[in-house]
Coordinates of C-alpha atoms in Angstrom, one line a residue:
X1 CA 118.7 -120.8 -101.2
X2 CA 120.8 -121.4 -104.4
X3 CA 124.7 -119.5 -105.0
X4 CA 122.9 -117.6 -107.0
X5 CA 119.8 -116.4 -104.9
X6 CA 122.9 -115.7 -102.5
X7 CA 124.5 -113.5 -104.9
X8 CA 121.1 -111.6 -105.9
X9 CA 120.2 -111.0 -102.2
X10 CA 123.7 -109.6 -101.5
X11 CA 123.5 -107.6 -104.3
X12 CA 119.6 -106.4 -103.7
X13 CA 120.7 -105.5 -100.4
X14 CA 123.6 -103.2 -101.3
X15 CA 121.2 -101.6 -103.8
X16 CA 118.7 -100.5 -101.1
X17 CA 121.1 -99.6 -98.8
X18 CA 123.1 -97.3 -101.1
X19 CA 119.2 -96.0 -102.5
X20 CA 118.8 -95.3 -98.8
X21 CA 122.1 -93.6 -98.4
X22 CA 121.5 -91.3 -101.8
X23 CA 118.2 -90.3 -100.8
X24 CA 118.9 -89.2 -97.5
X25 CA 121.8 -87.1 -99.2
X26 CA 119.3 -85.8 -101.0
X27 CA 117.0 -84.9 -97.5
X28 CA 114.0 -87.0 -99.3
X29 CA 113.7 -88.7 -95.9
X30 CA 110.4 -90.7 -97.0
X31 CA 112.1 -92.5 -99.5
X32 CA 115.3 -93.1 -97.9
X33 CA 113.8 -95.1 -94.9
X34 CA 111.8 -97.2 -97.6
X35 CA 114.5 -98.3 -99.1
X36 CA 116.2 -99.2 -95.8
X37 CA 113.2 -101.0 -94.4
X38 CA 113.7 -103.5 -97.3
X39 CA 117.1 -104.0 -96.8
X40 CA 116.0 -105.1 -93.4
X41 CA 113.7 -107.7 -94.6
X42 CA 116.7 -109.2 -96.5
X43 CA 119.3 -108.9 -93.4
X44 CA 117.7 -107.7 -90.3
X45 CA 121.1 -107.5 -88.0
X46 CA 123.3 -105.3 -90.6
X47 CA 124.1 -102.1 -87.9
X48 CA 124.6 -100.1 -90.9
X49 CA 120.6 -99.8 -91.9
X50 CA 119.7 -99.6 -88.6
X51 CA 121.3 -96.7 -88.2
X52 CA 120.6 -94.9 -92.1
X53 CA 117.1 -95.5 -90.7
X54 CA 117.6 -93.6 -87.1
X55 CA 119.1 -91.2 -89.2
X56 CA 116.1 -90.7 -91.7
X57 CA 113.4 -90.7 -89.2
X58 CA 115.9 -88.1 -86.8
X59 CA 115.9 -85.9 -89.5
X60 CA 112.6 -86.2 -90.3
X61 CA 111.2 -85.5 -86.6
X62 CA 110.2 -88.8 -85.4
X63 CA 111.8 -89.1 -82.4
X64 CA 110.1 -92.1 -81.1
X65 CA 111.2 -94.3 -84.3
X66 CA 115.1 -93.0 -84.6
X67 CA 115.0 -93.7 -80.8
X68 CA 114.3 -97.6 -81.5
X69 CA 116.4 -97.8 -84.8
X70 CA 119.5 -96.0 -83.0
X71 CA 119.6 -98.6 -80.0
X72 CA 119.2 -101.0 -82.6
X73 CA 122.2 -99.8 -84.5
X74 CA 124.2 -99.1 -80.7
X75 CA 123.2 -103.0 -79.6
X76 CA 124.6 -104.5 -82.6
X77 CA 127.7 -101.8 -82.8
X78 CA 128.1 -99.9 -79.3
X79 CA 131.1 -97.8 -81.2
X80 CA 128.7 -95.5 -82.7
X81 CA 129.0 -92.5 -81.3
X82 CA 126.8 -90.1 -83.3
X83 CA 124.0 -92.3 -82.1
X84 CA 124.3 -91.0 -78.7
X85 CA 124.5 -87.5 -79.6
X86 CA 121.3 -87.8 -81.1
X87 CA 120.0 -90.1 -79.0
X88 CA 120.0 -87.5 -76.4
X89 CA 118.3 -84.9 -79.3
X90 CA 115.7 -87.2 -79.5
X91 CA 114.6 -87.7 -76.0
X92 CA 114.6 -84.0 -75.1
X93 CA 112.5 -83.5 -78.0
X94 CA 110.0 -85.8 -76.2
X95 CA 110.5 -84.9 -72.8
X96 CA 112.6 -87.5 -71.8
X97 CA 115.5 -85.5 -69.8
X98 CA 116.7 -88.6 -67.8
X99 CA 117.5 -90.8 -70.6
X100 CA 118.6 -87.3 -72.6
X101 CA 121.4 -86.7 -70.2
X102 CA 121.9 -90.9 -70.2
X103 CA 123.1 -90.8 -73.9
X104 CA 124.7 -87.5 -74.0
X105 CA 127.3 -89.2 -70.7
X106 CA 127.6 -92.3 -72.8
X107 CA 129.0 -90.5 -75.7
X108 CA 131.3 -89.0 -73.8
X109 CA 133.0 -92.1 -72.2
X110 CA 134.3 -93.1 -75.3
X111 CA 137.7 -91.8 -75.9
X112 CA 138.1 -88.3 -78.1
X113 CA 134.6 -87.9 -78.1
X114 CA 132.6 -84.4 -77.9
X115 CA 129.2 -82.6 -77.9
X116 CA 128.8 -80.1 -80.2
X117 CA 126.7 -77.1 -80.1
X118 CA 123.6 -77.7 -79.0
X119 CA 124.2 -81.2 -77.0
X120 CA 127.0 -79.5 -75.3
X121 CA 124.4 -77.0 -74.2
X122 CA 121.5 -79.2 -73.7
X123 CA 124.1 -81.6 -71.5
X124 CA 124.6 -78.7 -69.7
X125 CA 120.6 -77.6 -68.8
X126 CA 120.2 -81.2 -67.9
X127 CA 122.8 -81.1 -65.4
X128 CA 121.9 -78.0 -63.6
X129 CA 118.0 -79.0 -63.5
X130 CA 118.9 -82.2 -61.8
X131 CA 119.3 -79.8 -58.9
X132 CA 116.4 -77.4 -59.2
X133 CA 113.2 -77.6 -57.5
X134 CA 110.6 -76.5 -60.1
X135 CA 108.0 -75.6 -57.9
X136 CA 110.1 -72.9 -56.1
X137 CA 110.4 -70.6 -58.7
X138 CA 111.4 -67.6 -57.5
X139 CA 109.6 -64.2 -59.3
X140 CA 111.5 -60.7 -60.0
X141 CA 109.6 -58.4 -57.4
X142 CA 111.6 -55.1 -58.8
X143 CA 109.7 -55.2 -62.3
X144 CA 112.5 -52.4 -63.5
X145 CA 114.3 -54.1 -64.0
X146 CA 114.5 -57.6 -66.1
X147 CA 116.7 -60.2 -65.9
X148 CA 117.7 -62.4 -68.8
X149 CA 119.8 -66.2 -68.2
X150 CA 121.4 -66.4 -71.2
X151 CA 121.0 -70.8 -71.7
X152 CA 124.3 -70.8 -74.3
X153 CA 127.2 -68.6 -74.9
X154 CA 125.4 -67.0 -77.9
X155 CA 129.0 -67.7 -80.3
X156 CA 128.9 -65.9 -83.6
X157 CA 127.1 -63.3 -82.2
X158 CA 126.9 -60.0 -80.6
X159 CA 125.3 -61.6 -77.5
X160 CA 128.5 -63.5 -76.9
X161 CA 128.6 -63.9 -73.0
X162 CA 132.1 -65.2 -73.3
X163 CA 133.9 -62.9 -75.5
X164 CA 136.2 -60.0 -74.4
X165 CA 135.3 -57.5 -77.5
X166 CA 132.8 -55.5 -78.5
X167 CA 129.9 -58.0 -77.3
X168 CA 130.8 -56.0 -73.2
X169 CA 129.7 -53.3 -74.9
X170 CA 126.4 -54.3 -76.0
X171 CA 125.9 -56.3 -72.1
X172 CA 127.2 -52.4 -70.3
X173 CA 124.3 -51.3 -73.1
X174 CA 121.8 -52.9 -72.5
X175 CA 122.1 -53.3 -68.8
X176 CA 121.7 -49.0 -68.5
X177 CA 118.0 -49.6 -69.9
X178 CA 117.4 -51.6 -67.0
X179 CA 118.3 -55.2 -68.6
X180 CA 120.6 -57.3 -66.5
X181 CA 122.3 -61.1 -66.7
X182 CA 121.6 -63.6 -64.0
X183 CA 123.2 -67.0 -63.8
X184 CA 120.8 -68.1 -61.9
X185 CA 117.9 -69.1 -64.4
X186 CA 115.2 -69.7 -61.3
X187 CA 115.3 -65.6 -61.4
X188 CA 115.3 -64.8 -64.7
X189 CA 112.6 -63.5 -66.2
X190 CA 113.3 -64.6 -69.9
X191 CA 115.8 -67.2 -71.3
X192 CA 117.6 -66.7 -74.1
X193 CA 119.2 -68.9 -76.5
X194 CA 120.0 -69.1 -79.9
X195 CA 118.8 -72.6 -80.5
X196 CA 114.9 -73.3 -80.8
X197 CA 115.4 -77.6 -79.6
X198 CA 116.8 -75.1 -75.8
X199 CA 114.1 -72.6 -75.7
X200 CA 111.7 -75.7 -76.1
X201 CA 112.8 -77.8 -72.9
X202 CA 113.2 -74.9 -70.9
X203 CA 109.3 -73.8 -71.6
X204 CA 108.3 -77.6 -71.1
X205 CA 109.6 -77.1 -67.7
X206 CA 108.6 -72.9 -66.8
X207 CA 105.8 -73.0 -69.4
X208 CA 104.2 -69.5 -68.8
X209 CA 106.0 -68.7 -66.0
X210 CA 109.0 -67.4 -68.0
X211 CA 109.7 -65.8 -71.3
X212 CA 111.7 -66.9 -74.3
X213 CA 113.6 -65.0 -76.7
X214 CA 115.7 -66.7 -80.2
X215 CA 118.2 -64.6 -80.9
X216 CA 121.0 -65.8 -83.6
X217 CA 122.7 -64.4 -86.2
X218 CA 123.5 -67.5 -88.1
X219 CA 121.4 -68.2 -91.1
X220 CA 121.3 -72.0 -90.3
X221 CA 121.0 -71.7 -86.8
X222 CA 117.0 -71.2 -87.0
X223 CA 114.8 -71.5 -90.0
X224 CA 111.8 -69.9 -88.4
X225 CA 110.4 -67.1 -91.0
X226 CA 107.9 -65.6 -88.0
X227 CA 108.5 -63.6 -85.4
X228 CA 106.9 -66.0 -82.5
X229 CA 106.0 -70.0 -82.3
X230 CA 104.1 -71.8 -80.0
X231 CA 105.1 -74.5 -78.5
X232 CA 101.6 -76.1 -76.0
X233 CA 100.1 -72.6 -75.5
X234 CA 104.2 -71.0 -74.4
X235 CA 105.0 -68.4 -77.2
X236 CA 108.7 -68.6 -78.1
X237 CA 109.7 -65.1 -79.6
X238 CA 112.4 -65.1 -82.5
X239 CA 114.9 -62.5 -83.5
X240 CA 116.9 -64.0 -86.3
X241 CA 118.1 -63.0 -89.9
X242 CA 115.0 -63.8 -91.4
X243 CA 112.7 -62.1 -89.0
X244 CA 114.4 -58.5 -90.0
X245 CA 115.2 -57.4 -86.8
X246 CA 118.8 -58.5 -86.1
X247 CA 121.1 -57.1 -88.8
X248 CA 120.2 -53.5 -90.4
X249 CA 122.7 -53.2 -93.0
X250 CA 125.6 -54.6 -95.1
X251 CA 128.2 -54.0 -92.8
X252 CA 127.2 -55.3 -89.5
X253 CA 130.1 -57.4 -89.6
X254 CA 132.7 -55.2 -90.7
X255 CA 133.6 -54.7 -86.8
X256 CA 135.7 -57.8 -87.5
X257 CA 137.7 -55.8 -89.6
X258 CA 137.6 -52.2 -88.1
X259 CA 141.4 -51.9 -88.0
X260 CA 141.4 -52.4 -91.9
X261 CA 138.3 -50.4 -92.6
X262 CA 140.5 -47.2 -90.7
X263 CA 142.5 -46.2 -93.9
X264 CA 140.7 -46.0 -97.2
X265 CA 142.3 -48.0 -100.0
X266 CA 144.5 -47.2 -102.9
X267 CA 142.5 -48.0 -106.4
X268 CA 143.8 -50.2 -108.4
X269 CA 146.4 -49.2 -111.6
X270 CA 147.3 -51.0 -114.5
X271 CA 150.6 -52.2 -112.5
X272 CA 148.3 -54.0 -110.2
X273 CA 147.4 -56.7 -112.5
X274 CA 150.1 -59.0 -112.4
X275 CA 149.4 -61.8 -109.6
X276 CA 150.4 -65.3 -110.6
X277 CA 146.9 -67.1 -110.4
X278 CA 145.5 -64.4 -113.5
X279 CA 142.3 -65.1 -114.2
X280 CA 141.8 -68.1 -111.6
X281 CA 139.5 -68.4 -108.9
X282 CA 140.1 -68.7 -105.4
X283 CA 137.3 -70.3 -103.4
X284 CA 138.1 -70.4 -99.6
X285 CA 135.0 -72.3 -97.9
X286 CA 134.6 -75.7 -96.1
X287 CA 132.1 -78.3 -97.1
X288 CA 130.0 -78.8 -94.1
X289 CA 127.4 -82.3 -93.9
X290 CA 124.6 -82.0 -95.7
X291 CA 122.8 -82.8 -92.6
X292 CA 123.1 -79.2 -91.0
X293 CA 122.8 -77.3 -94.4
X294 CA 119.2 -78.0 -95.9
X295 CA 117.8 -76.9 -99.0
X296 CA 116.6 -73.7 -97.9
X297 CA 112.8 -72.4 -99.4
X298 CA 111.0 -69.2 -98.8
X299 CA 107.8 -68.3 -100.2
X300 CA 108.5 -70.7 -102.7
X301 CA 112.0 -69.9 -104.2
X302 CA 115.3 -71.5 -103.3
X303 CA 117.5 -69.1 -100.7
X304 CA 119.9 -71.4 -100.1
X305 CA 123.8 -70.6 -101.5
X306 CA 125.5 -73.4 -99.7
X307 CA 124.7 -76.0 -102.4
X308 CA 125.0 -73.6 -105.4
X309 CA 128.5 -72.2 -104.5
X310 CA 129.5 -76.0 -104.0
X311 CA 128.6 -76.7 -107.0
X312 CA 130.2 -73.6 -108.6
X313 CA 133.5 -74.7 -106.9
X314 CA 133.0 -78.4 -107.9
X315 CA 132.8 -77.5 -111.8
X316 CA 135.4 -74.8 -111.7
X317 CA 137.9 -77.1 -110.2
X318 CA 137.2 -79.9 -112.7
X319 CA 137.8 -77.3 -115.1
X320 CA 141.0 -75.8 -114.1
X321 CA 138.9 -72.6 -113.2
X322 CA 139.4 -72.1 -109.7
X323 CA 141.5 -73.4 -106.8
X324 CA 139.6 -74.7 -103.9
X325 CA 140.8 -74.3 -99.9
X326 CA 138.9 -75.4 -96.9
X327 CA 137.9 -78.5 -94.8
X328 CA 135.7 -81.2 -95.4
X329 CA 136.2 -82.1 -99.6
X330 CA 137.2 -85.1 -100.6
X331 CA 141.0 -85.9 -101.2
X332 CA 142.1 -84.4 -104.0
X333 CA 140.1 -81.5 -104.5
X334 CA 141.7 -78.9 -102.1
X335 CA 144.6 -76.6 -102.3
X336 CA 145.2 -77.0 -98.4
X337 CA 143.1 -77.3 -95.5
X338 CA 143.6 -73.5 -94.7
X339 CA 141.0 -73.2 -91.6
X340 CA 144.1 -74.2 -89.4
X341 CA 145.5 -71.6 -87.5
X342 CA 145.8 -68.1 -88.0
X343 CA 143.0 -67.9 -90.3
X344 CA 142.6 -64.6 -91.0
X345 CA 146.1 -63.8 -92.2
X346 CA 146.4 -67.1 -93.6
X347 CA 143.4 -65.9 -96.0
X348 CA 144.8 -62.7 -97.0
X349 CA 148.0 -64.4 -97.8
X350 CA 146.4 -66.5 -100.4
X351 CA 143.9 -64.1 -101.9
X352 CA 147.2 -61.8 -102.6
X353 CA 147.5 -64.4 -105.4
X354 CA 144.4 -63.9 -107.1
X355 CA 142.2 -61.4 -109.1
X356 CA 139.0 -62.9 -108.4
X357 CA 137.6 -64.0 -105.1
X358 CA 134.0 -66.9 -105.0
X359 CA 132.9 -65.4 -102.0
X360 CA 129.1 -66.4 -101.4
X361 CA 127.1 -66.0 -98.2
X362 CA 125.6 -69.8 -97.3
X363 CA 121.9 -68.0 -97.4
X364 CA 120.1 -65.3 -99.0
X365 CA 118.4 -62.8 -96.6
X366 CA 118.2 -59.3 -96.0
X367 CA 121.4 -57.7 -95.0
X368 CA 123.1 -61.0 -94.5
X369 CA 126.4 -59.9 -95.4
X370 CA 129.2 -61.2 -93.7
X371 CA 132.9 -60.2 -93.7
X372 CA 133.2 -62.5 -97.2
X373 CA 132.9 -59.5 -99.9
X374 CA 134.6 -57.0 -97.6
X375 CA 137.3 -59.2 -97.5
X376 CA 137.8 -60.0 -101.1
X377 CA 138.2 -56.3 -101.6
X378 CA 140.8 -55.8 -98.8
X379 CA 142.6 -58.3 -101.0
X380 CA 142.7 -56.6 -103.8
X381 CA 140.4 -59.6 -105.6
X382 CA 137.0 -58.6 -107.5
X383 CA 133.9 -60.0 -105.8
X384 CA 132.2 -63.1 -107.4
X385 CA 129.0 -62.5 -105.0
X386 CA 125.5 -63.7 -105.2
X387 CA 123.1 -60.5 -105.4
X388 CA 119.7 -61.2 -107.1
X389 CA 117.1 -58.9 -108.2
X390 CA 116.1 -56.4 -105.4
X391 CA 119.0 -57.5 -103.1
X392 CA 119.9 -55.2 -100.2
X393 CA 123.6 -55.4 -101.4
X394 CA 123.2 -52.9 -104.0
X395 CA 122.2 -50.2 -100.9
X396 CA 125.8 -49.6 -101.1
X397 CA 127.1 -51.6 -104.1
X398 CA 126.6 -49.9 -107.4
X399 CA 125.4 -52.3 -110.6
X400 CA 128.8 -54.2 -112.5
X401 CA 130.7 -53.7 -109.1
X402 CA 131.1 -56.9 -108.2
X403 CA 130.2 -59.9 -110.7
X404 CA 127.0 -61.3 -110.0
X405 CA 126.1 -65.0 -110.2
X406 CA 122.3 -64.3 -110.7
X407 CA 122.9 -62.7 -113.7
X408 CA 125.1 -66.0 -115.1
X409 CA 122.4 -69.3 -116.1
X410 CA 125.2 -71.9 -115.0
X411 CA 129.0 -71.8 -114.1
X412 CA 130.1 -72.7 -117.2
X413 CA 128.6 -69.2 -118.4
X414 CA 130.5 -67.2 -115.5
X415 CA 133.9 -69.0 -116.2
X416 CA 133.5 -67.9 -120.3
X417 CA 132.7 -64.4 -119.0
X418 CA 136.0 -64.1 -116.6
X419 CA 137.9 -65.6 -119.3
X420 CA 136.5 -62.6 -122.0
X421 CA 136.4 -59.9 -119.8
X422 CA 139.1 -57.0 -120.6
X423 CA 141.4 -55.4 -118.4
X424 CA 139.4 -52.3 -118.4
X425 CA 136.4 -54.1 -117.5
X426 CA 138.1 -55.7 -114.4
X427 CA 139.5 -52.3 -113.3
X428 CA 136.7 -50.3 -113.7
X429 CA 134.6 -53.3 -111.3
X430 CA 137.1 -53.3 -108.4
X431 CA 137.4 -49.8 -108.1
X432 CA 133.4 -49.4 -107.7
X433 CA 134.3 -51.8 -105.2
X434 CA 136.6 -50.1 -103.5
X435 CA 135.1 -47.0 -103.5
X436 CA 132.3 -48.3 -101.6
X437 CA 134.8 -49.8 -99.5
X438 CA 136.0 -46.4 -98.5
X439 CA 132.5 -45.0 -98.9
X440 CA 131.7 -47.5 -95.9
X441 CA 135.1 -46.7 -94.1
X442 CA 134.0 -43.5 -93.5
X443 CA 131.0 -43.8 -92.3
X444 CA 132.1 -46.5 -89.8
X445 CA 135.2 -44.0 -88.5
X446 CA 132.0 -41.2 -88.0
X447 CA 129.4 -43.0 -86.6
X448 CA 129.0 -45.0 -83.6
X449 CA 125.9 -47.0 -84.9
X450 CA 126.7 -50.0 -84.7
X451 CA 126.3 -51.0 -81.0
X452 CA 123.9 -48.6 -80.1
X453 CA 121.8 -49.2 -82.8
X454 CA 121.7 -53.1 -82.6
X455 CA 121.9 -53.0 -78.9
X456 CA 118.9 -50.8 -78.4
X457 CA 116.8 -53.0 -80.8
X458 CA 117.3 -55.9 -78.8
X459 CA 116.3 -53.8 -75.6
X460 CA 113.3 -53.2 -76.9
X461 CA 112.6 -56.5 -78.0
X462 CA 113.5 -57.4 -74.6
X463 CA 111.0 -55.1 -73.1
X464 CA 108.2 -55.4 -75.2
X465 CA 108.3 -59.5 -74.4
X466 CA 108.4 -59.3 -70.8
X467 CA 105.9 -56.0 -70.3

């Protein structure tokens, strides 16, 4: 080969690599590992492609060839961790516990390194069944009352096994309609986790002999849009946000912030317009890996926010529109990194700067509303919010509360509108918003719903799985 056949190889090879590396940025996992199997033809010992490939066919479910393209990528560089982690994803999702738990220990020997949720989890179930004897399973001979093993902590949500709040009250709940928590899962008669990958390896191992129940109350956490799946003849119940029978209202969340919903608050005046920002933007979010935030489709149409407030954010930075804060952007585009410590004061602290507030969910679903507008409006900022035609938020939000992005074509068009809009405008907007604010407040200090309400559902969901 010539200097200059040299020079076109190299530069062939970077092409396809990078092609490989855009695409898979782009989830179009078919074309990505094309373009890094011919970058393997022209150097087949480059760790790199090896593992964009185990990546591609990971994320595109077969398990068999990320296995084989992952050890490839480990042999030639054993310092690569996050092909351990999902090394051990892969092999559960075939079966393979032995070699599962293998991976997930290897990861772990080198120095700093952690399992995240799930694998932390799944390390977990491996460990425990290395010392269970499957065909002893005991059964519950008092069928009043049912006994749930709870296979992860359940973080994020009310079913929180670790937490010290509210989440005892939904356990005390639950348990006086006859539902009770066992740690030991040979007893249980349905397992409950808020990961499907979980769910799966325990049925491979109890099959029909136990019941399964999803429950999660993070969009991202589960992308089922049914109620059951079936996984080799096991049904595997769901209760998620999608599935309408986790969250029943706007303000399911607002227990975070019951101390601040207990005193209604003061409308704004003309002598409240004065902050320093003006008619900035502050966007407090983190930019996660594209990985765990796919593009999102239901019946056809987009409801994924996560890119679309990104992008938002992006353009209104470039722009000298808004301010960004958060982990995970590039250098140079943040404010600060302001997830650090106390991050709930440290939020309010620099929202008190502001008048408007980008304050997206990640997804669009019924009633997923988290703490995000609520909090805007403690601050004193108007709402930039995503509602859409039909949304549940207007149940309690009145039309030109908040500004909504659905009604803007592009962020160019929102940024002209902030930058038009009159004083009066602004004022008359944030008070609708507070005065469903204190609308909300009241009913919150009045009625006791949300724990019962939520708790009972879940009973019953409970009940009518296992009877």
């Amino acid at each position: 080969m010539s200097p200059n056949d040299e020079s076109r190889s190299e530069l062939t090879l970077e092409y396809y690599i990078n092609s490989g590396r855009q695409y898979y940025q782009q989830q179009n996992w078919e074309a990505a590992i094309n373009n890094y199997l011919k970058a393997l033809e022209l150097q087949p010992n480059f760790f790199w492609t090896y593992y964009g490939l185990g990546y591609s066919y990971f994320q595109d479910g077969q398990w068999e060839n990320a296995i084989a393209n992952y050890l490839k990528a480990i042999e030639l560089k054993p310092d690569l961790i996050d092909c351990y982690q999902n090394l051990g994803y892969a092999y559960i999702k075939l079966g393979q516990w032995h070699q599962a738990l293998n991976y997930y220990n290897q990861l772990l020997t080198f120095e700093g390194a952690i399992l995240y949720p799930p694998h932390n989890y799944l390390r977990e179930m491996l460990i425990q069944w290395q010392s269970i004897n499957f065909s002893e399973i005991s059964h519950n001979s008092d069928r009043k009352i049912i006994k749930i093993f709870q296979a992860d902590p359940g973080l994020y949500s009310m079913l929180n096994c670790l937490s010290s709040g509210y989440q005892k009250q939904v356990f005390s709940r639950i348990q006086e309609q006859g539902i009770e928590v066992t740690e030991d899962q040979m007893e249980a008669d349905i397992i409950i986790s808020q990961y499907l990958v979980i769910l799966e390896s325990f049925a491979r191992q109890y099959k029909q002999q136990k019941k399964y129940l999803l429950y999660t109350e993070e969009p991202r956490f589960d992308l089922n849009f049914e109620s059951k799946v079936n996984l080799e003849g096991v049904e595997i119940n769901i209760m998620n946000i999608y599935t309408g029978d986790v969250f029943i209202n706007n303000y399911h969340l607002c227990i975070w912030r019951g101390n601040l919903f207990g005193q209604p608050l003061q409308f704004f005046t003309d002598e409240d317009f004065g902050r320093p920002k003006h008619r900035k933007i502050a966007a407090l979010m983190s930019k996660h890996p594209i990985a765990g935030f796919a593009t999102l489709v239901r019946g056809g149409k987009s409801i994924d926010l996560y890119n679309l407030r990104n992008q938002i954010a992006l353009e209104g930075h470039q722009l000298g529109k808004i301010d960004i804060y958060g982990k995970g952007w590039e250098t140079g585009i943040t404010v600060e990194n302001s997830r650090d410590g106390d991050w709930t004061n440290r939020k309010f602290q620099i929202l008190e700067d502001y008048h408007f507030n980008l304050c997206f969910e990640n997804t669009i679903a019924p009633y997923y509303c988290t703490e995000k507008i609520w909090d805007a409006i403690i601050a004193g900022c108007l709402p930039i919010y995503y509602g859409g035609k039909d949304a549940t938020i207007y149940q309690d939000f009145s039309a030109n509360s908040f500004l909504d992005y659905s009604d803007f074509s592009c962020p160019g068009e929102l940024f002209q509108y902030i930058e038009n809009m009159t004083f009066l405008e602004y004022k008359q907007r944030l008070n609708l918003c507070i005065e469903t604010f204190n609308r909300v407040g009241v009913l919150l200090r009045n009625h006791d719903f949300y724990i019962p309400q939520r708790a009972d559902n879940l009973a019953e969901k409970i009940r009518s799985i296992v009877f």
